[in-house]
Short mmCIF file of C-alpha atoms in Angstrom, two decimals:
data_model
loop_
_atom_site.label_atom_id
_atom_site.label_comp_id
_atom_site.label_asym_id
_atom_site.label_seq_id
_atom_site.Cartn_x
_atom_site.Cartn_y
_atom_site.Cartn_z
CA UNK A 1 -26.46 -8.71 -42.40
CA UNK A 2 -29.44 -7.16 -40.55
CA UNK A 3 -31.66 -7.36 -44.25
CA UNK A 4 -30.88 -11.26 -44.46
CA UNK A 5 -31.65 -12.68 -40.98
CA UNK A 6 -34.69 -14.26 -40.54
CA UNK A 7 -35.23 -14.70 -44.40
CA UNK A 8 -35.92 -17.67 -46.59
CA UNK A 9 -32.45 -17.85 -48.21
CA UNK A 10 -34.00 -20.11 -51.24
CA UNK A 11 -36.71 -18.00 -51.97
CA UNK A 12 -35.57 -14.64 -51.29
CA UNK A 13 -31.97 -14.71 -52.97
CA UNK A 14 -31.91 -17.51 -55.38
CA UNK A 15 -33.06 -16.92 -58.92
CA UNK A 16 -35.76 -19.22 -59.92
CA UNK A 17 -34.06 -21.39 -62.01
CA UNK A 18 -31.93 -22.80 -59.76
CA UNK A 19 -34.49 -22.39 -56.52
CA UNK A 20 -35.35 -26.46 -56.95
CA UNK A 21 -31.59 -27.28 -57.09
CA UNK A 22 -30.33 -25.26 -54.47
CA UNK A 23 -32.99 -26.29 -52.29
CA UNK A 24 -32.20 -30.25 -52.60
CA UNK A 25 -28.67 -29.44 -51.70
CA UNK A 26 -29.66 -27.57 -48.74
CA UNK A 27 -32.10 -30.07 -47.86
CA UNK A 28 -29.30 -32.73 -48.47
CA UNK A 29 -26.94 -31.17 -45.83
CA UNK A 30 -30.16 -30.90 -43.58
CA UNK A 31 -30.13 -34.89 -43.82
CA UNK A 32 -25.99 -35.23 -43.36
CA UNK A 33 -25.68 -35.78 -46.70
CA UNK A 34 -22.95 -32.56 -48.24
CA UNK A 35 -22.28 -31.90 -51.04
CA UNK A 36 -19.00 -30.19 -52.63
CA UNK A 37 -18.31 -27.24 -55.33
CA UNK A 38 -21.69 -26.90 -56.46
CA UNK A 39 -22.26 -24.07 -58.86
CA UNK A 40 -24.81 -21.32 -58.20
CA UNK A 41 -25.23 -17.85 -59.54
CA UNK A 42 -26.44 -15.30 -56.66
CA UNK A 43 -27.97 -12.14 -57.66
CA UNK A 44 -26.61 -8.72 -55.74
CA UNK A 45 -28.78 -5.86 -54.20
CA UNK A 46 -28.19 -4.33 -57.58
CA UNK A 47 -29.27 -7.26 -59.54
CA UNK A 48 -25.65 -8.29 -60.79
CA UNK A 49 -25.25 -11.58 -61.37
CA UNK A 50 -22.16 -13.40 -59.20
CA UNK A 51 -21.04 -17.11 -59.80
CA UNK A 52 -20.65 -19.26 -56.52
CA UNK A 53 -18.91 -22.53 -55.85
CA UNK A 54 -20.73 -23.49 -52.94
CA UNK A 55 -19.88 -26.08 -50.25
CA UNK A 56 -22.97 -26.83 -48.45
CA UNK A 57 -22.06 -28.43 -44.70
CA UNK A 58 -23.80 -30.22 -42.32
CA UNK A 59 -24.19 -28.07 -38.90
CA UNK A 60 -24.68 -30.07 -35.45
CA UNK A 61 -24.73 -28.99 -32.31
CA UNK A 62 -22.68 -29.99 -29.08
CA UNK A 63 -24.82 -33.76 -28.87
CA UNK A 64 -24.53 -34.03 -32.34
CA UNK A 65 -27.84 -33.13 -33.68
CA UNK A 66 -28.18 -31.50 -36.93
CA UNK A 67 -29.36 -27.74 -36.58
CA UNK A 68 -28.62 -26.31 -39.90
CA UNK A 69 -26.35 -25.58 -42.73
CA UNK A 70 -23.50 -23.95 -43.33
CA UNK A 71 -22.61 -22.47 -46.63
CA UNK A 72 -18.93 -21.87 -47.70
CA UNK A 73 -18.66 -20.22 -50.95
CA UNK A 74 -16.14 -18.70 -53.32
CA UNK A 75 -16.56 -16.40 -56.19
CA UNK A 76 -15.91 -17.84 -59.20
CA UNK A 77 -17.05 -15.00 -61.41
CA UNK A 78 -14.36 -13.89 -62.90
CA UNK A 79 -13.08 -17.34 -63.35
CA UNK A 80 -15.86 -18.16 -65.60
CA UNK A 81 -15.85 -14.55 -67.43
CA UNK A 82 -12.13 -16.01 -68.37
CA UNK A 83 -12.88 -19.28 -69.60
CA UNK A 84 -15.80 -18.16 -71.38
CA UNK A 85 -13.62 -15.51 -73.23
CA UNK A 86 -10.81 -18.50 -73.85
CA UNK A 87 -13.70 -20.35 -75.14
CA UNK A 88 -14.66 -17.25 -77.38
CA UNK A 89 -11.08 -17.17 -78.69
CA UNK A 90 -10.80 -20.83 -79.68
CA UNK A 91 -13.54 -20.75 -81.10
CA UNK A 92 -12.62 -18.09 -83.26
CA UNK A 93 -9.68 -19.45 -83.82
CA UNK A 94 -10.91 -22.71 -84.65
CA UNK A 95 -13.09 -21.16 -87.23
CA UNK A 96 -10.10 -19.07 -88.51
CA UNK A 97 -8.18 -22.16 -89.05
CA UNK A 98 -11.52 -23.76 -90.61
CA UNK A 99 -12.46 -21.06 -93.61
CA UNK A 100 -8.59 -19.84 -94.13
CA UNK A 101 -7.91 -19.63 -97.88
CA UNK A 102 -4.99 -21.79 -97.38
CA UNK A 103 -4.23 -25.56 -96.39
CA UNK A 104 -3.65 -26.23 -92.57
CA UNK A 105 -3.50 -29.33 -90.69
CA UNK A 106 -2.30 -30.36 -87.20
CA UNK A 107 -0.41 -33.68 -86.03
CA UNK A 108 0.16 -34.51 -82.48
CA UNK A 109 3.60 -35.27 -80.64
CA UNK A 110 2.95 -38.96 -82.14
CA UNK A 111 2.74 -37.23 -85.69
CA UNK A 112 -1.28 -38.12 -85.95
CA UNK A 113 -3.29 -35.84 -87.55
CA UNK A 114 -5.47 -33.78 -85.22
CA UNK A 115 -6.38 -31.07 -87.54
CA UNK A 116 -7.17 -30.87 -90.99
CA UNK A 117 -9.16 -27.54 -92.40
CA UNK A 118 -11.26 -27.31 -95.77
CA UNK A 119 -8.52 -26.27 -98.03
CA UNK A 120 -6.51 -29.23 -96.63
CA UNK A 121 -9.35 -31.56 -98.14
CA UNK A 122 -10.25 -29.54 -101.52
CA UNK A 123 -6.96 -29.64 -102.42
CA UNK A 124 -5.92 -33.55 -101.49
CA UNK A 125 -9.56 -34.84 -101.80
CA UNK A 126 -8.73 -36.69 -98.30
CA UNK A 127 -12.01 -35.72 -96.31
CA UNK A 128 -11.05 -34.58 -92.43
CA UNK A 129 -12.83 -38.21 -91.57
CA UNK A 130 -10.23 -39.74 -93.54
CA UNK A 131 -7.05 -37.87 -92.25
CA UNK A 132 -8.09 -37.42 -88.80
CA UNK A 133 -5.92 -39.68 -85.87
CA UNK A 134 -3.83 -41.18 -89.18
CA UNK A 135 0.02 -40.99 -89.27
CA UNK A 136 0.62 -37.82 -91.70
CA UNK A 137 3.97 -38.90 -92.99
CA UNK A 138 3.50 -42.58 -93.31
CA UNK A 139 0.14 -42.34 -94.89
CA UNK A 140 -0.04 -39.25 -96.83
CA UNK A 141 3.57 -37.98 -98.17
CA UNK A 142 5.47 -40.07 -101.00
CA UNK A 143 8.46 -42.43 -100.12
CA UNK A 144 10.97 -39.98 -101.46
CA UNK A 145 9.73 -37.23 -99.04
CA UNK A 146 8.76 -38.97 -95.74
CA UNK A 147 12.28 -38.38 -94.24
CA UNK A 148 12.48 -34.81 -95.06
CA UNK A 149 9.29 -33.96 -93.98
CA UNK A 150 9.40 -36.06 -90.86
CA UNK A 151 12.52 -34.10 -90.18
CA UNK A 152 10.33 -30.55 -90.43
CA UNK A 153 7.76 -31.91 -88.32
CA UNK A 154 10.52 -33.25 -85.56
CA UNK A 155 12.35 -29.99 -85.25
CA UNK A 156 8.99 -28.20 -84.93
CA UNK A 157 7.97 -31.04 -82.06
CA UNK A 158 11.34 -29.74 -80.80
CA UNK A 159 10.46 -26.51 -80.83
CA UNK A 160 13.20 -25.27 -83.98
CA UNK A 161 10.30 -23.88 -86.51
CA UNK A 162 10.80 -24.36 -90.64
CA UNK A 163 9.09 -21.63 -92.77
CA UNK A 164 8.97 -22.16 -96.59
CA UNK A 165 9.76 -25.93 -96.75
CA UNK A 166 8.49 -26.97 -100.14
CA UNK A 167 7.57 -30.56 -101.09
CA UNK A 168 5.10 -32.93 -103.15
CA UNK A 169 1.67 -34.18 -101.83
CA UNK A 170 -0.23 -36.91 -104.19
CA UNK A 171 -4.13 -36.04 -103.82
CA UNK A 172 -6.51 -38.91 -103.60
CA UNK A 173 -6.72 -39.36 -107.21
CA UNK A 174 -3.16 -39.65 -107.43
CA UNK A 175 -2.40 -36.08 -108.57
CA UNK A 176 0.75 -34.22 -107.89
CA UNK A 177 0.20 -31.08 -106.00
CA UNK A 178 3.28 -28.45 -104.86
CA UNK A 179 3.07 -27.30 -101.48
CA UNK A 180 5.21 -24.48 -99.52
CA UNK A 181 4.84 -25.28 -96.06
CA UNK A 182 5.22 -23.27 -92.69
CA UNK A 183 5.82 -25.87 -89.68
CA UNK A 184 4.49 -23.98 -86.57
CA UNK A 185 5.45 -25.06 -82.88
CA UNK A 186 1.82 -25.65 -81.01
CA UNK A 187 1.73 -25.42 -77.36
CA UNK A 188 -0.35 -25.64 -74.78
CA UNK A 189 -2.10 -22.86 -71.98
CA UNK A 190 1.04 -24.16 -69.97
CA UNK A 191 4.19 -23.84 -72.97
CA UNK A 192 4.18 -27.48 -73.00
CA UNK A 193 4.94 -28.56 -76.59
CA UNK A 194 1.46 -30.43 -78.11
CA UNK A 195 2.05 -30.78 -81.57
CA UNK A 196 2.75 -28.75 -84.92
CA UNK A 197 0.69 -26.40 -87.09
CA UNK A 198 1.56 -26.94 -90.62
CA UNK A 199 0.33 -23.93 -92.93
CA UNK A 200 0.97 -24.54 -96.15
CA UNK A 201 0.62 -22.87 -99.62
CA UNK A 202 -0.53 -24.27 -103.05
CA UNK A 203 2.10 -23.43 -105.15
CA UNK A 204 1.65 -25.63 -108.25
CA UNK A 205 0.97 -23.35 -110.98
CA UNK A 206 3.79 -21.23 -109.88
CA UNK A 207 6.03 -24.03 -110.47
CA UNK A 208 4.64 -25.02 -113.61
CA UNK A 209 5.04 -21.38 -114.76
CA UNK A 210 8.52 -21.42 -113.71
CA UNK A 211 9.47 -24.62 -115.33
CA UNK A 212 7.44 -22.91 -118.58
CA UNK A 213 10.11 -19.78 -118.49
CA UNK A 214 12.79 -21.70 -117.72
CA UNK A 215 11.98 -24.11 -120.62
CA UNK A 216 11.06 -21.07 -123.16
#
């Protein structure tokens, strides 16, 4: 306390980066005007770095003149050390999902495709442009299959998972390709039920070899 009174707040304690900022919300409050949750790093004594949500406050005195401003703050710190690592791990995640060596795709609880990696598209020659927000069963699974599949993608909405479910997609060209496919429950940071994962498996020439043997 006694190595901060009397000092410039602004320019003694405030990294210069956000010196302008802070000072026009101080000088805000100075003019009755507050302002709410504004983000600030503060530096310690030891040069750490500590995130603030600040709410800056109007001070007045007894006749209701303003005499200052007072500063209530929280430390958000660890709060943003957390979402940046959450951020870190979707991202990875979302990469993961992007370069696997396997087709993936997401629908939502409507059954509209929200994800739809690189393997998805080399192997169906639908582009993620083309897929993306478009009914996966109605648009993209043959007649024969749509109520089976629907059903996999239903009971995984539902929270009852399918592994090894194996039916026909039709690529763009109108080719016929064998998948295996692992329905995956997707919820959210709260357990709440989002969508489904599908990870599938290309497993054409294995049929065609089996149908080979079983012909031979």
């Amino acid at each position: 306390k006694d190595e901060v009174f009397g000092k410039n707040l602004v320019d003694e304690y405030i990294s210069d980066e956000f010196r302008e900022s802070v000072r026009q919300v101080l000088d805000d409050a100075l003019h009755g005007q507050q302002t709410d949750n504004y983000q600030v790093p503060l530096f310690t004594k030891h040069g750490d770095r500590v995130e603030v949500l600040l709410n800056a406050t109007t001070r007045v005195d007894a006749a209701g003149t303003i005499v200052g401003v007072v500063g209530v703050g929280q430390d958000i710190t660890a709060i943003n050390q957390s979402q940046a690592e959450l951020t870190r791990v979707a991202n990875d995640l979302q990469l993961l999902i992007e370069t696997a060596n396997a087709p993936i795709f997401g629908i939502d609880t409507n059954g509209f495709v929200n994800e739809w990696n690189r393997k998805a598209a080399a192997i169906t020659g639908f582009s993620r442009e083309e897929v993306m927000g478009k009914d996966l069963v109605r648009r993209f699974i043959t007649p024969e299959y749509q109520d089976s599949v629907g059903e996999v993608l239903h009971k995984a909405l539902q929270g009852e998972e399918t592994a090894n479910f194996e039916f026909p997609l039709y690529t763009k060209d109108g080719e016929r390709v064998e998948v295996l496919l692992n329905a995956t429950t997707r919820r959210s940071a709260t357990g709440a039920i989002v969508g489904v994962v599908g990870v599938g498996q290309n497993i054409t020439e294995l049929k065609r070899g089996q149908a080979e043997l079983t012909r031979v």
